JSON list of C-alpha atoms in Angstrom, two decimals:
[
{"chain": "A", "resi": 21, "resn": "GLY", "atom": "CA", "xyz": [-162.08, -55.61, 121.49]},
{"chain": "A", "resi": 22, "resn": "ALA", "atom": "CA", "xyz": [-162.41, -58.80, 119.43]},
{"chain": "A", "resi": 23, "resn": "VAL", "atom": "CA", "xyz": [-164.69, -61.16, 120.41]},
{"chain": "A", "resi": 24, "resn": "VAL", "atom": "CA", "xyz": [-164.01, -65.02, 120.63]},
{"chain": "A", "resi": 25, "resn": "SER", "atom": "CA", "xyz": [-166.88, -67.60, 121.40]},
{"chain": "A", "resi": 26, "resn": "GLN", "atom": "CA", "xyz": [-166.87, -70.70, 122.38]},
{"chain": "A", "resi": 27, "resn": "HIS", "atom": "CA", "xyz": [-169.72, -73.57, 121.88]},
{"chain": "A", "resi": 28, "resn": "PRO", "atom": "CA", "xyz": [-170.75, -75.47, 123.95]},
{"chain": "A", "resi": 29, "resn": "SER", "atom": "CA", "xyz": [-170.15, -73.26, 127.21]},
{"chain": "A", "resi": 30, "resn": "TRP", "atom": "CA", "xyz": [-170.59, -76.64, 129.10]},
{"chain": "A", "resi": 31, "resn": "VAL", "atom": "CA", "xyz": [-171.31, -79.88, 128.45]},
{"chain": "A", "resi": 32, "resn": "ILE", "atom": "CA", "xyz": [-172.05, -83.35, 130.02]},
{"chain": "A", "resi": 33, "resn": "CYS", "atom": "CA", "xyz": [-170.54, -87.07, 128.79]},
{"chain": "A", "resi": 34, "resn": "LYS", "atom": "CA", "xyz": [-170.49, -90.43, 129.11]},
{"chain": "A", "resi": 35, "resn": "SER", "atom": "CA", "xyz": [-167.03, -92.21, 129.04]},
{"chain": "A", "resi": 36, "resn": "GLY", "atom": "CA", "xyz": [-166.02, -93.47, 126.05]},
{"chain": "A", "resi": 37, "resn": "THR", "atom": "CA", "xyz": [-167.91, -90.87, 123.82]},
{"chain": "A", "resi": 38, "resn": "SER", "atom": "CA", "xyz": [-166.48, -88.07, 122.00]},
{"chain": "A", "resi": 39, "resn": "VAL", "atom": "CA", "xyz": [-166.76, -84.56, 122.36]},
{"chain": "A", "resi": 40, "resn": "LYS", "atom": "CA", "xyz": [-166.70, -81.32, 119.80]},
{"chain": "A", "resi": 41, "resn": "ILE", "atom": "CA", "xyz": [-165.76, -77.83, 120.95]},
{"chain": "A", "resi": 42, "resn": "GLU", "atom": "CA", "xyz": [-165.98, -75.06, 118.62]},
{"chain": "A", "resi": 43, "resn": "CYS", "atom": "CA", "xyz": [-163.94, -71.46, 118.87]},
{"chain": "A", "resi": 44, "resn": "ARG", "atom": "CA", "xyz": [-165.09, -69.13, 116.43]},
{"chain": "A", "resi": 45, "resn": "SER", "atom": "CA", "xyz": [-163.58, -65.38, 116.02]},
{"chain": "A", "resi": 46, "resn": "LEU", "atom": "CA", "xyz": [-166.23, -63.03, 115.83]},
{"chain": "A", "resi": 47, "resn": "ASP", "atom": "CA", "xyz": [-165.31, -60.73, 114.48]},
{"chain": "A", "resi": 48, "resn": "PHE", "atom": "CA", "xyz": [-161.92, -60.72, 112.61]},
{"chain": "A", "resi": 49, "resn": "GLN", "atom": "CA", "xyz": [-159.89, -63.35, 111.33]},
{"chain": "A", "resi": 50, "resn": "ALA", "atom": "CA", "xyz": [-157.18, -65.89, 113.50]},
{"chain": "A", "resi": 51, "resn": "THR", "atom": "CA", "xyz": [-154.74, -67.67, 111.90]},
{"chain": "A", "resi": 52, "resn": "THR", "atom": "CA", "xyz": [-153.41, -69.04, 114.58]},
{"chain": "A", "resi": 53, "resn": "MET", "atom": "CA", "xyz": [-155.98, -69.84, 117.96]},
{"chain": "A", "resi": 54, "resn": "PHE", "atom": "CA", "xyz": [-154.43, -71.71, 120.91]},
{"chain": "A", "resi": 55, "resn": "TRP", "atom": "CA", "xyz": [-156.14, -74.20, 122.81]},
{"chain": "A", "resi": 56, "resn": "TYR", "atom": "CA", "xyz": [-155.81, -74.40, 126.67]},
{"chain": "A", "resi": 57, "resn": "ARG", "atom": "CA", "xyz": [-156.90, -76.44, 129.88]},
{"chain": "A", "resi": 58, "resn": "GLN", "atom": "CA", "xyz": [-157.60, -75.24, 133.24]},
{"chain": "A", "resi": 59, "resn": "PHE", "atom": "CA", "xyz": [-158.20, -77.48, 136.43]},
{"chain": "A", "resi": 60, "resn": "PRO", "atom": "CA", "xyz": [-159.51, -76.05, 139.67]},
{"chain": "A", "resi": 61, "resn": "LYS", "atom": "CA", "xyz": [-157.39, -73.95, 141.27]},
{"chain": "A", "resi": 62, "resn": "GLN", "atom": "CA", "xyz": [-154.94, -73.92, 139.21]},
{"chain": "A", "resi": 63, "resn": "SER", "atom": "CA", "xyz": [-153.56, -71.79, 135.96]},
{"chain": "A", "resi": 64, "resn": "LEU", "atom": "CA", "xyz": [-154.01, -72.33, 132.38]},
{"chain": "A", "resi": 65, "resn": "MET", "atom": "CA", "xyz": [-152.26, -74.61, 130.45]},
{"chain": "A", "resi": 66, "resn": "LEU", "atom": "CA", "xyz": [-151.26, -74.59, 126.93]},
{"chain": "A", "resi": 67, "resn": "MET", "atom": "CA", "xyz": [-152.29, -77.75, 125.08]},
{"chain": "A", "resi": 68, "resn": "ALA", "atom": "CA", "xyz": [-152.05, -76.79, 121.42]},
{"chain": "A", "resi": 69, "resn": "THR", "atom": "CA", "xyz": [-151.88, -73.99, 118.59]},
{"chain": "A", "resi": 70, "resn": "SER", "atom": "CA", "xyz": [-153.82, -74.34, 116.03]},
{"chain": "A", "resi": 71, "resn": "ASN", "atom": "CA", "xyz": [-153.07, -73.15, 112.66]},
{"chain": "A", "resi": 72, "resn": "GLU", "atom": "CA", "xyz": [-155.53, -72.21, 109.83]},
{"chain": "A", "resi": 73, "resn": "GLY", "atom": "CA", "xyz": [-154.87, -74.72, 106.69]},
{"chain": "A", "resi": 74, "resn": "SER", "atom": "CA", "xyz": [-152.03, -76.97, 108.44]},
{"chain": "A", "resi": 75, "resn": "LYS", "atom": "CA", "xyz": [-151.34, -79.28, 111.58]},
{"chain": "A", "resi": 76, "resn": "ALA", "atom": "CA", "xyz": [-152.08, -78.31, 115.52]},
{"chain": "A", "resi": 77, "resn": "THR", "atom": "CA", "xyz": [-148.71, -78.24, 117.14]},
{"chain": "A", "resi": 78, "resn": "TYR", "atom": "CA", "xyz": [-148.81, -80.17, 120.25]},
{"chain": "A", "resi": 79, "resn": "GLU", "atom": "CA", "xyz": [-147.03, -79.29, 123.51]},
{"chain": "A", "resi": 80, "resn": "GLN", "atom": "CA", "xyz": [-145.19, -82.33, 125.25]},
{"chain": "A", "resi": 81, "resn": "GLY", "atom": "CA", "xyz": [-147.20, -84.76, 127.25]},
{"chain": "A", "resi": 82, "resn": "VAL", "atom": "CA", "xyz": [-150.66, -83.59, 125.27]},
{"chain": "A", "resi": 83, "resn": "GLU", "atom": "CA", "xyz": [-151.47, -86.60, 122.90]},
{"chain": "A", "resi": 84, "resn": "LYS", "atom": "CA", "xyz": [-152.30, -85.36, 119.92]},
{"chain": "A", "resi": 85, "resn": "ASP", "atom": "CA", "xyz": [-154.62, -88.13, 118.82]},
{"chain": "A", "resi": 86, "resn": "LYS", "atom": "CA", "xyz": [-156.97, -87.65, 122.19]},
{"chain": "A", "resi": 87, "resn": "PHE", "atom": "CA", "xyz": [-157.32, -84.05, 121.12]},
{"chain": "A", "resi": 88, "resn": "LEU", "atom": "CA", "xyz": [-158.34, -83.61, 117.59]},
{"chain": "A", "resi": 89, "resn": "ILE", "atom": "CA", "xyz": [-157.64, -80.22, 116.65]},
{"chain": "A", "resi": 90, "resn": "ASN", "atom": "CA", "xyz": [-159.06, -78.98, 113.10]},
{"chain": "A", "resi": 91, "resn": "HIS", "atom": "CA", "xyz": [-158.67, -75.40, 112.03]},
{"chain": "A", "resi": 92, "resn": "ALA", "atom": "CA", "xyz": [-160.89, -75.72, 108.92]},
{"chain": "A", "resi": 93, "resn": "SER", "atom": "CA", "xyz": [-161.37, -72.01, 108.64]},
{"chain": "A", "resi": 94, "resn": "LEU", "atom": "CA", "xyz": [-160.35, -68.42, 109.32]},
{"chain": "A", "resi": 95, "resn": "THR", "atom": "CA", "xyz": [-162.45, -67.57, 112.00]},
{"chain": "A", "resi": 96, "resn": "LEU", "atom": "CA", "xyz": [-162.81, -71.39, 113.48]},
{"chain": "A", "resi": 97, "resn": "SER", "atom": "CA", "xyz": [-160.89, -74.19, 115.53]},
{"chain": "A", "resi": 98, "resn": "THR", "atom": "CA", "xyz": [-162.25, -76.91, 117.05]},
{"chain": "A", "resi": 99, "resn": "LEU", "atom": "CA", "xyz": [-161.38, -78.89, 119.57]},
{"chain": "A", "resi": 100, "resn": "THR", "atom": "CA", "xyz": [-162.36, -82.64, 119.59]},
{"chain": "A", "resi": 101, "resn": "VAL", "atom": "CA", "xyz": [-161.63, -84.95, 122.66]},
{"chain": "A", "resi": 102, "resn": "THR", "atom": "CA", "xyz": [-161.66, -88.59, 121.74]},
{"chain": "A", "resi": 103, "resn": "SER", "atom": "CA", "xyz": [-162.71, -91.69, 124.07]},
{"chain": "A", "resi": 104, "resn": "ALA", "atom": "CA", "xyz": [-162.74, -89.04, 126.84]},
{"chain": "A", "resi": 105, "resn": "HIS", "atom": "CA", "xyz": [-163.01, -90.49, 130.83]},
{"chain": "A", "resi": 106, "resn": "PRO", "atom": "CA", "xyz": [-163.72, -88.64, 133.81]},
{"chain": "A", "resi": 107, "resn": "GLU", "atom": "CA", "xyz": [-159.78, -87.42, 133.86]},
{"chain": "A", "resi": 108, "resn": "ASP", "atom": "CA", "xyz": [-160.46, -85.36, 130.80]},
{"chain": "A", "resi": 109, "resn": "SER", "atom": "CA", "xyz": [-163.14, -82.98, 132.98]},
{"chain": "A", "resi": 110, "resn": "SER", "atom": "CA", "xyz": [-161.96, -79.79, 133.08]},
{"chain": "A", "resi": 111, "resn": "PHE", "atom": "CA", "xyz": [-162.13, -76.56, 131.66]},
{"chain": "A", "resi": 112, "resn": "TYR", "atom": "CA", "xyz": [-161.24, -75.91, 128.43]},
{"chain": "A", "resi": 113, "resn": "ILE", "atom": "CA", "xyz": [-160.17, -72.50, 126.45]},
{"chain": "A", "resi": 114, "resn": "CYS", "atom": "CA", "xyz": [-159.15, -71.36, 123.63]},
{"chain": "A", "resi": 115, "resn": "SER", "atom": "CA", "xyz": [-157.89, -68.18, 122.35]},
{"chain": "A", "resi": 116, "resn": "ALA", "atom": "CA", "xyz": [-157.26, -65.92, 119.34]},
{"chain": "A", "resi": 117, "resn": "ARG", "atom": "CA", "xyz": [-154.02, -64.23, 117.67]},
{"chain": "A", "resi": 118, "resn": "VAL", "atom": "CA", "xyz": [-154.69, -60.63, 116.68]},
{"chain": "A", "resi": 119, "resn": "LEU", "atom": "CA", "xyz": [-152.34, -58.40, 115.40]},
{"chain": "A", "resi": 120, "resn": "SER", "atom": "CA", "xyz": [-153.34, -54.86, 117.18]},
{"chain": "A", "resi": 121, "resn": "LEU", "atom": "CA", "xyz": [-152.91, -51.39, 115.45]},
{"chain": "A", "resi": 122, "resn": "ALA", "atom": "CA", "xyz": [-150.23, -51.20, 117.94]},
{"chain": "A", "resi": 123, "resn": "ARG", "atom": "CA", "xyz": [-148.29, -53.71, 115.45]},
{"chain": "A", "resi": 124, "resn": "THR", "atom": "CA", "xyz": [-148.20, -56.31, 118.35]},
{"chain": "A", "resi": 125, "resn": "TYR", "atom": "CA", "xyz": [-150.10, -59.44, 119.21]},
{"chain": "A", "resi": 126, "resn": "GLU", "atom": "CA", "xyz": [-153.29, -59.86, 121.37]},
{"chain": "A", "resi": 127, "resn": "GLN", "atom": "CA", "xyz": [-154.96, -62.73, 122.26]},
{"chain": "A", "resi": 128, "resn": "TYR", "atom": "CA", "xyz": [-158.66, -63.01, 122.51]},
{"chain": "A", "resi": 129, "resn": "PHE", "atom": "CA", "xyz": [-159.73, -65.30, 124.88]},
{"chain": "A", "resi": 130, "resn": "GLY", "atom": "CA", "xyz": [-163.45, -67.37, 124.61]},
{"chain": "A", "resi": 131, "resn": "PRO", "atom": "CA", "xyz": [-165.71, -67.79, 127.50]},
{"chain": "A", "resi": 132, "resn": "GLY", "atom": "CA", "xyz": [-163.97, -71.39, 128.24]},
{"chain": "A", "resi": 133, "resn": "THR", "atom": "CA", "xyz": [-165.78, -74.47, 127.84]},
{"chain": "A", "resi": 134, "resn": "ARG", "atom": "CA", "xyz": [-166.58, -76.63, 130.59]},
{"chain": "A", "resi": 135, "resn": "LEU", "atom": "CA", "xyz": [-166.53, -80.91, 130.12]},
{"chain": "A", "resi": 136, "resn": "THR", "atom": "CA", "xyz": [-167.56, -83.42, 133.05]},
{"chain": "A", "resi": 137, "resn": "VAL", "atom": "CA", "xyz": [-167.23, -86.94, 131.94]},
{"chain": "A", "resi": 138, "resn": "THR", "atom": "CA", "xyz": [-169.02, -89.05, 133.86]},
{"chain": "B", "resi": 29, "resn": "LEU", "atom": "CA", "xyz": [-139.95, -68.16, 127.40]},
{"chain": "B", "resi": 30, "resn": "ALA", "atom": "CA", "xyz": [-139.78, -66.07, 130.09]},
{"chain": "B", "resi": 31, "resn": "LYS", "atom": "CA", "xyz": [-140.28, -66.86, 133.20]},
{"chain": "B", "resi": 32, "resn": "THR", "atom": "CA", "xyz": [-143.04, -65.13, 135.18]},
{"chain": "B", "resi": 33, "resn": "THR", "atom": "CA", "xyz": [-142.77, -64.85, 139.22]},
{"chain": "B", "resi": 34, "resn": "GLN", "atom": "CA", "xyz": [-145.84, -63.28, 141.05]},
{"chain": "B", "resi": 35, "resn": "PRO", "atom": "CA", "xyz": [-147.20, -63.30, 144.35]},
{"chain": "B", "resi": 36, "resn": "ILE", "atom": "CA", "xyz": [-149.50, -65.58, 144.95]},
{"chain": "B", "resi": 37, "resn": "SER", "atom": "CA", "xyz": [-152.26, -63.99, 146.21]},
{"chain": "B", "resi": 38, "resn": "MET", "atom": "CA", "xyz": [-152.92, -60.19, 147.70]},
{"chain": "B", "resi": 39, "resn": "ASP", "atom": "CA", "xyz": [-155.87, -58.56, 149.62]},
{"chain": "B", "resi": 40, "resn": "SER", "atom": "CA", "xyz": [-156.94, -55.30, 149.58]},
{"chain": "B", "resi": 41, "resn": "TYR", "atom": "CA", "xyz": [-160.04, -52.70, 150.60]},
{"chain": "B", "resi": 42, "resn": "GLU", "atom": "CA", "xyz": [-162.75, -51.12, 147.96]},
{"chain": "B", "resi": 43, "resn": "GLY", "atom": "CA", "xyz": [-161.32, -47.73, 147.51]},
{"chain": "B", "resi": 44, "resn": "GLN", "atom": "CA", "xyz": [-157.63, -48.80, 147.57]},
{"chain": "B", "resi": 45, "resn": "GLU", "atom": "CA", "xyz": [-155.15, -48.73, 144.71]},
{"chain": "B", "resi": 46, "resn": "VAL", "atom": "CA", "xyz": [-153.64, -52.01, 144.53]},
{"chain": "B", "resi": 47, "resn": "ASN", "atom": "CA", "xyz": [-149.75, -52.38, 142.67]},
{"chain": "B", "resi": 48, "resn": "ILE", "atom": "CA", "xyz": [-149.37, -56.05, 141.80]},
{"chain": "B", "resi": 49, "resn": "THR", "atom": "CA", "xyz": [-145.18, -57.27, 140.80]},
{"chain": "B", "resi": 50, "resn": "CYS", "atom": "CA", "xyz": [-144.14, -58.99, 138.26]},
{"chain": "B", "resi": 51, "resn": "SER", "atom": "CA", "xyz": [-140.77, -60.21, 137.50]},
{"chain": "B", "resi": 52, "resn": "HIS", "atom": "CA", "xyz": [-139.25, -61.53, 134.18]},
{"chain": "B", "resi": 53, "resn": "ASN", "atom": "CA", "xyz": [-135.44, -61.59, 134.61]},
{"chain": "B", "resi": 54, "resn": "ASN", "atom": "CA", "xyz": [-134.85, -62.77, 131.52]},
{"chain": "B", "resi": 55, "resn": "ILE", "atom": "CA", "xyz": [-137.20, -61.13, 129.48]},
{"chain": "B", "resi": 56, "resn": "ALA", "atom": "CA", "xyz": [-136.07, -60.28, 125.49]},
{"chain": "B", "resi": 57, "resn": "THR", "atom": "CA", "xyz": [-135.21, -57.75, 123.43]},
{"chain": "B", "resi": 58, "resn": "ASN", "atom": "CA", "xyz": [-138.64, -58.58, 121.00]},
{"chain": "B", "resi": 59, "resn": "ASP", "atom": "CA", "xyz": [-140.93, -59.25, 123.72]},
{"chain": "B", "resi": 60, "resn": "TYR", "atom": "CA", "xyz": [-143.54, -57.31, 125.41]},
{"chain": "B", "resi": 61, "resn": "ILE", "atom": "CA", "xyz": [-145.66, -57.47, 129.07]},
{"chain": "B", "resi": 62, "resn": "THR", "atom": "CA", "xyz": [-149.42, -58.11, 129.01]},
{"chain": "B", "resi": 63, "resn": "TRP", "atom": "CA", "xyz": [-151.50, -58.77, 131.61]},
{"chain": "B", "resi": 64, "resn": "TYR", "atom": "CA", "xyz": [-154.88, -61.09, 131.78]},
{"chain": "B", "resi": 65, "resn": "GLN", "atom": "CA", "xyz": [-157.56, -60.75, 134.41]},
{"chain": "B", "resi": 66, "resn": "GLN", "atom": "CA", "xyz": [-159.98, -64.09, 134.98]},
{"chain": "B", "resi": 67, "resn": "PHE", "atom": "CA", "xyz": [-162.75, -64.31, 136.48]},
{"chain": "B", "resi": 68, "resn": "PRO", "atom": "CA", "xyz": [-164.13, -68.18, 137.88]},
{"chain": "B", "resi": 69, "resn": "SER", "atom": "CA", "xyz": [-165.44, -70.20, 135.10]},
{"chain": "B", "resi": 70, "resn": "GLN", "atom": "CA", "xyz": [-164.29, -67.48, 132.76]},
{"chain": "B", "resi": 71, "resn": "GLY", "atom": "CA", "xyz": [-161.90, -66.98, 130.06]},
{"chain": "B", "resi": 72, "resn": "PRO", "atom": "CA", "xyz": [-159.00, -64.71, 130.84]},
{"chain": "B", "resi": 73, "resn": "ARG", "atom": "CA", "xyz": [-159.59, -60.96, 130.00]},
{"chain": "B", "resi": 74, "resn": "PHE", "atom": "CA", "xyz": [-156.74, -58.67, 128.39]},
{"chain": "B", "resi": 75, "resn": "ILE", "atom": "CA", "xyz": [-156.20, -56.00, 130.31]},
{"chain": "B", "resi": 76, "resn": "ILE", "atom": "CA", "xyz": [-152.96, -54.06, 129.44]},
{"chain": "B", "resi": 77, "resn": "GLN", "atom": "CA", "xyz": [-149.72, -54.60, 127.67]},
{"chain": "B", "resi": 78, "resn": "GLY", "atom": "CA", "xyz": [-146.89, -52.62, 127.20]},
{"chain": "B", "resi": 79, "resn": "TYR", "atom": "CA", "xyz": [-143.18, -52.91, 126.15]},
{"chain": "B", "resi": 80, "resn": "LYS", "atom": "CA", "xyz": [-141.43, -50.25, 128.39]},
{"chain": "B", "resi": 81, "resn": "THR", "atom": "CA", "xyz": [-142.05, -46.93, 130.61]},
{"chain": "B", "resi": 82, "resn": "LYS", "atom": "CA", "xyz": [-145.46, -46.57, 131.67]},
{"chain": "B", "resi": 83, "resn": "VAL", "atom": "CA", "xyz": [-148.90, -47.11, 129.85]},
{"chain": "B", "resi": 84, "resn": "THR", "atom": "CA", "xyz": [-152.84, -46.46, 131.10]},
{"chain": "B", "resi": 85, "resn": "ASN", "atom": "CA", "xyz": [-155.77, -47.21, 129.44]},
{"chain": "B", "resi": 86, "resn": "GLU", "atom": "CA", "xyz": [-159.04, -47.13, 131.42]},
{"chain": "B", "resi": 87, "resn": "VAL", "atom": "CA", "xyz": [-159.49, -49.93, 133.76]},
{"chain": "B", "resi": 88, "resn": "ALA", "atom": "CA", "xyz": [-154.98, -50.07, 134.39]},
{"chain": "B", "resi": 89, "resn": "SER", "atom": "CA", "xyz": [-151.69, -48.65, 134.21]},
{"chain": "B", "resi": 90, "resn": "LEU", "atom": "CA", "xyz": [-148.99, -50.51, 133.69]},
{"chain": "B", "resi": 91, "resn": "PHE", "atom": "CA", "xyz": [-145.02, -49.27, 134.62]},
{"chain": "B", "resi": 92, "resn": "ILE", "atom": "CA", "xyz": [-141.93, -50.90, 133.67]},
{"chain": "B", "resi": 93, "resn": "PRO", "atom": "CA", "xyz": [-138.77, -49.94, 134.68]},
{"chain": "B", "resi": 94, "resn": "ALA", "atom": "CA", "xyz": [-135.79, -49.21, 132.12]},
{"chain": "B", "resi": 95, "resn": "ASP", "atom": "CA", "xyz": [-134.32, -52.87, 132.34]},
{"chain": "B", "resi": 96, "resn": "ARG", "atom": "CA", "xyz": [-137.77, -53.94, 132.23]},
{"chain": "B", "resi": 97, "resn": "LYS", "atom": "CA", "xyz": [-136.65, -57.19, 134.65]},
{"chain": "B", "resi": 98, "resn": "SER", "atom": "CA", "xyz": [-140.14, -56.31, 136.35]},
{"chain": "B", "resi": 99, "resn": "SER", "atom": "CA", "xyz": [-143.66, -54.56, 135.99]},
{"chain": "B", "resi": 100, "resn": "THR", "atom": "CA", "xyz": [-146.03, -53.37, 137.80]},
{"chain": "B", "resi": 101, "resn": "LEU", "atom": "CA", "xyz": [-150.02, -53.66, 137.13]},
{"chain": "B", "resi": 102, "resn": "SER", "atom": "CA", "xyz": [-151.62, -50.37, 139.09]},
{"chain": "B", "resi": 103, "resn": "LEU", "atom": "CA", "xyz": [-155.65, -50.99, 139.59]},
{"chain": "B", "resi": 104, "resn": "PRO", "atom": "CA", "xyz": [-156.90, -47.76, 140.83]},
{"chain": "B", "resi": 105, "resn": "ARG", "atom": "CA", "xyz": [-159.67, -47.77, 142.90]},
{"chain": "B", "resi": 106, "resn": "VAL", "atom": "CA", "xyz": [-160.59, -51.47, 143.36]},
{"chain": "B", "resi": 107, "resn": "SER", "atom": "CA", "xyz": [-163.91, -52.45, 144.02]},
{"chain": "B", "resi": 108, "resn": "LEU", "atom": "CA", "xyz": [-165.76, -55.76, 145.01]},
{"chain": "B", "resi": 109, "resn": "SER", "atom": "CA", "xyz": [-165.92, -56.67, 141.32]},
{"chain": "B", "resi": 110, "resn": "ASP", "atom": "CA", "xyz": [-162.12, -56.43, 140.87]},
{"chain": "B", "resi": 111, "resn": "THR", "atom": "CA", "xyz": [-161.71, -59.68, 142.75]},
{"chain": "B", "resi": 112, "resn": "ALA", "atom": "CA", "xyz": [-159.62, -62.33, 140.30]},
{"chain": "B", "resi": 113, "resn": "VAL", "atom": "CA", "xyz": [-156.99, -63.83, 139.40]},
{"chain": "B", "resi": 114, "resn": "TYR", "atom": "CA", "xyz": [-154.18, -61.56, 137.41]},
{"chain": "B", "resi": 115, "resn": "TYR", "atom": "CA", "xyz": [-151.68, -63.13, 135.28]},
{"chain": "B", "resi": 116, "resn": "CYS", "atom": "CA", "xyz": [-148.53, -61.52, 133.91]},
{"chain": "B", "resi": 117, "resn": "LEU", "atom": "CA", "xyz": [-147.42, -62.97, 130.47]},
{"chain": "B", "resi": 118, "resn": "VAL", "atom": "CA", "xyz": [-144.08, -61.83, 128.83]},
{"chain": "B", "resi": 119, "resn": "GLY", "atom": "CA", "xyz": [-143.37, -63.12, 125.26]},
{"chain": "B", "resi": 120, "resn": "THR", "atom": "CA", "xyz": [-143.82, -61.50, 121.59]},
{"chain": "B", "resi": 121, "resn": "GLY", "atom": "CA", "xyz": [-147.83, -63.11, 121.60]},
{"chain": "B", "resi": 122, "resn": "GLY", "atom": "CA", "xyz": [-147.30, -63.99, 118.30]},
{"chain": "B", "resi": 123, "resn": "PHE", "atom": "CA", "xyz": [-146.07, -67.45, 119.77]},
{"chain": "B", "resi": 124, "resn": "LYS", "atom": "CA", "xyz": [-147.46, -69.08, 122.17]},
{"chain": "B", "resi": 125, "resn": "THR", "atom": "CA", "xyz": [-148.27, -67.64, 125.44]},
{"chain": "B", "resi": 126, "resn": "ILE", "atom": "CA", "xyz": [-147.34, -69.82, 128.86]},
{"chain": "B", "resi": 127, "resn": "PHE", "atom": "CA", "xyz": [-148.85, -68.75, 131.56]},
{"chain": "B", "resi": 128, "resn": "GLY", "atom": "CA", "xyz": [-147.55, -68.30, 135.15]},
{"chain": "B", "resi": 129, "resn": "ALA", "atom": "CA", "xyz": [-149.43, -69.47, 138.45]},
{"chain": "B", "resi": 130, "resn": "GLY", "atom": "CA", "xyz": [-151.06, -65.74, 138.47]},
{"chain": "B", "resi": 131, "resn": "THR", "atom": "CA", "xyz": [-152.07, -63.33, 141.65]},
{"chain": "B", "resi": 132, "resn": "ARG", "atom": "CA", "xyz": [-155.29, -63.80, 143.15]},
{"chain": "B", "resi": 133, "resn": "LEU", "atom": "CA", "xyz": [-156.45, -60.59, 144.47]},
{"chain": "B", "resi": 134, "resn": "PHE", "atom": "CA", "xyz": [-159.36, -60.21, 147.08]},
{"chain": "B", "resi": 135, "resn": "VAL", "atom": "CA", "xyz": [-160.62, -56.62, 147.75]},
{"chain": "B", "resi": 136, "resn": "LYS", "atom": "CA", "xyz": [-163.15, -56.27, 150.62]},
{"chain": "B", "resi": 137, "resn": "ALA", "atom": "CA", "xyz": [-166.00, -54.01, 151.72]}
]
């Protein structure tokens, strides 16, 4: 299946600093990627939809100025958590949309990035 | 987006067949059903996808009745390594995907 990578896999940063997380589709092109956040023992929460060459679409309640998303190429989307605070500590997961041979869409997920803000 | 309802948790023993049912009463005509598996601190992994009747692959089967208001993921002969959270999602896939609470499957020896 399609492979999606994320970098870094984990990061610790100080409160007030910014952190960038990369999401790459390794063997396919993805015009659409999605960013999720997951807190312990909870389900994935969609943060935003990232479209190559255009602005991201954010879900209600997600601050677009705090979570900057850039989808500059067909294989790379980045999420920057600006002025991070301890409450931003979470597991961030990206996914890429792929059109299957059956002409249906499938999503392939990255391994996730554990962010800890101290 | 169609809302899904799954059992919160299930227990099973190694070697048993496990069936997890998902309800999606307001599924739309163009929606299909996708199941994912997630281990702790990992991203979800695609298991199977279907639109109607039965779909089978090397790891699971998906049963969808004619009215498509529910679906059942069947895992044959589970092992300890199948302990995970299983998510049922309904949609076109081309649009945003909303995850429900999922089902925590615990396989015991």
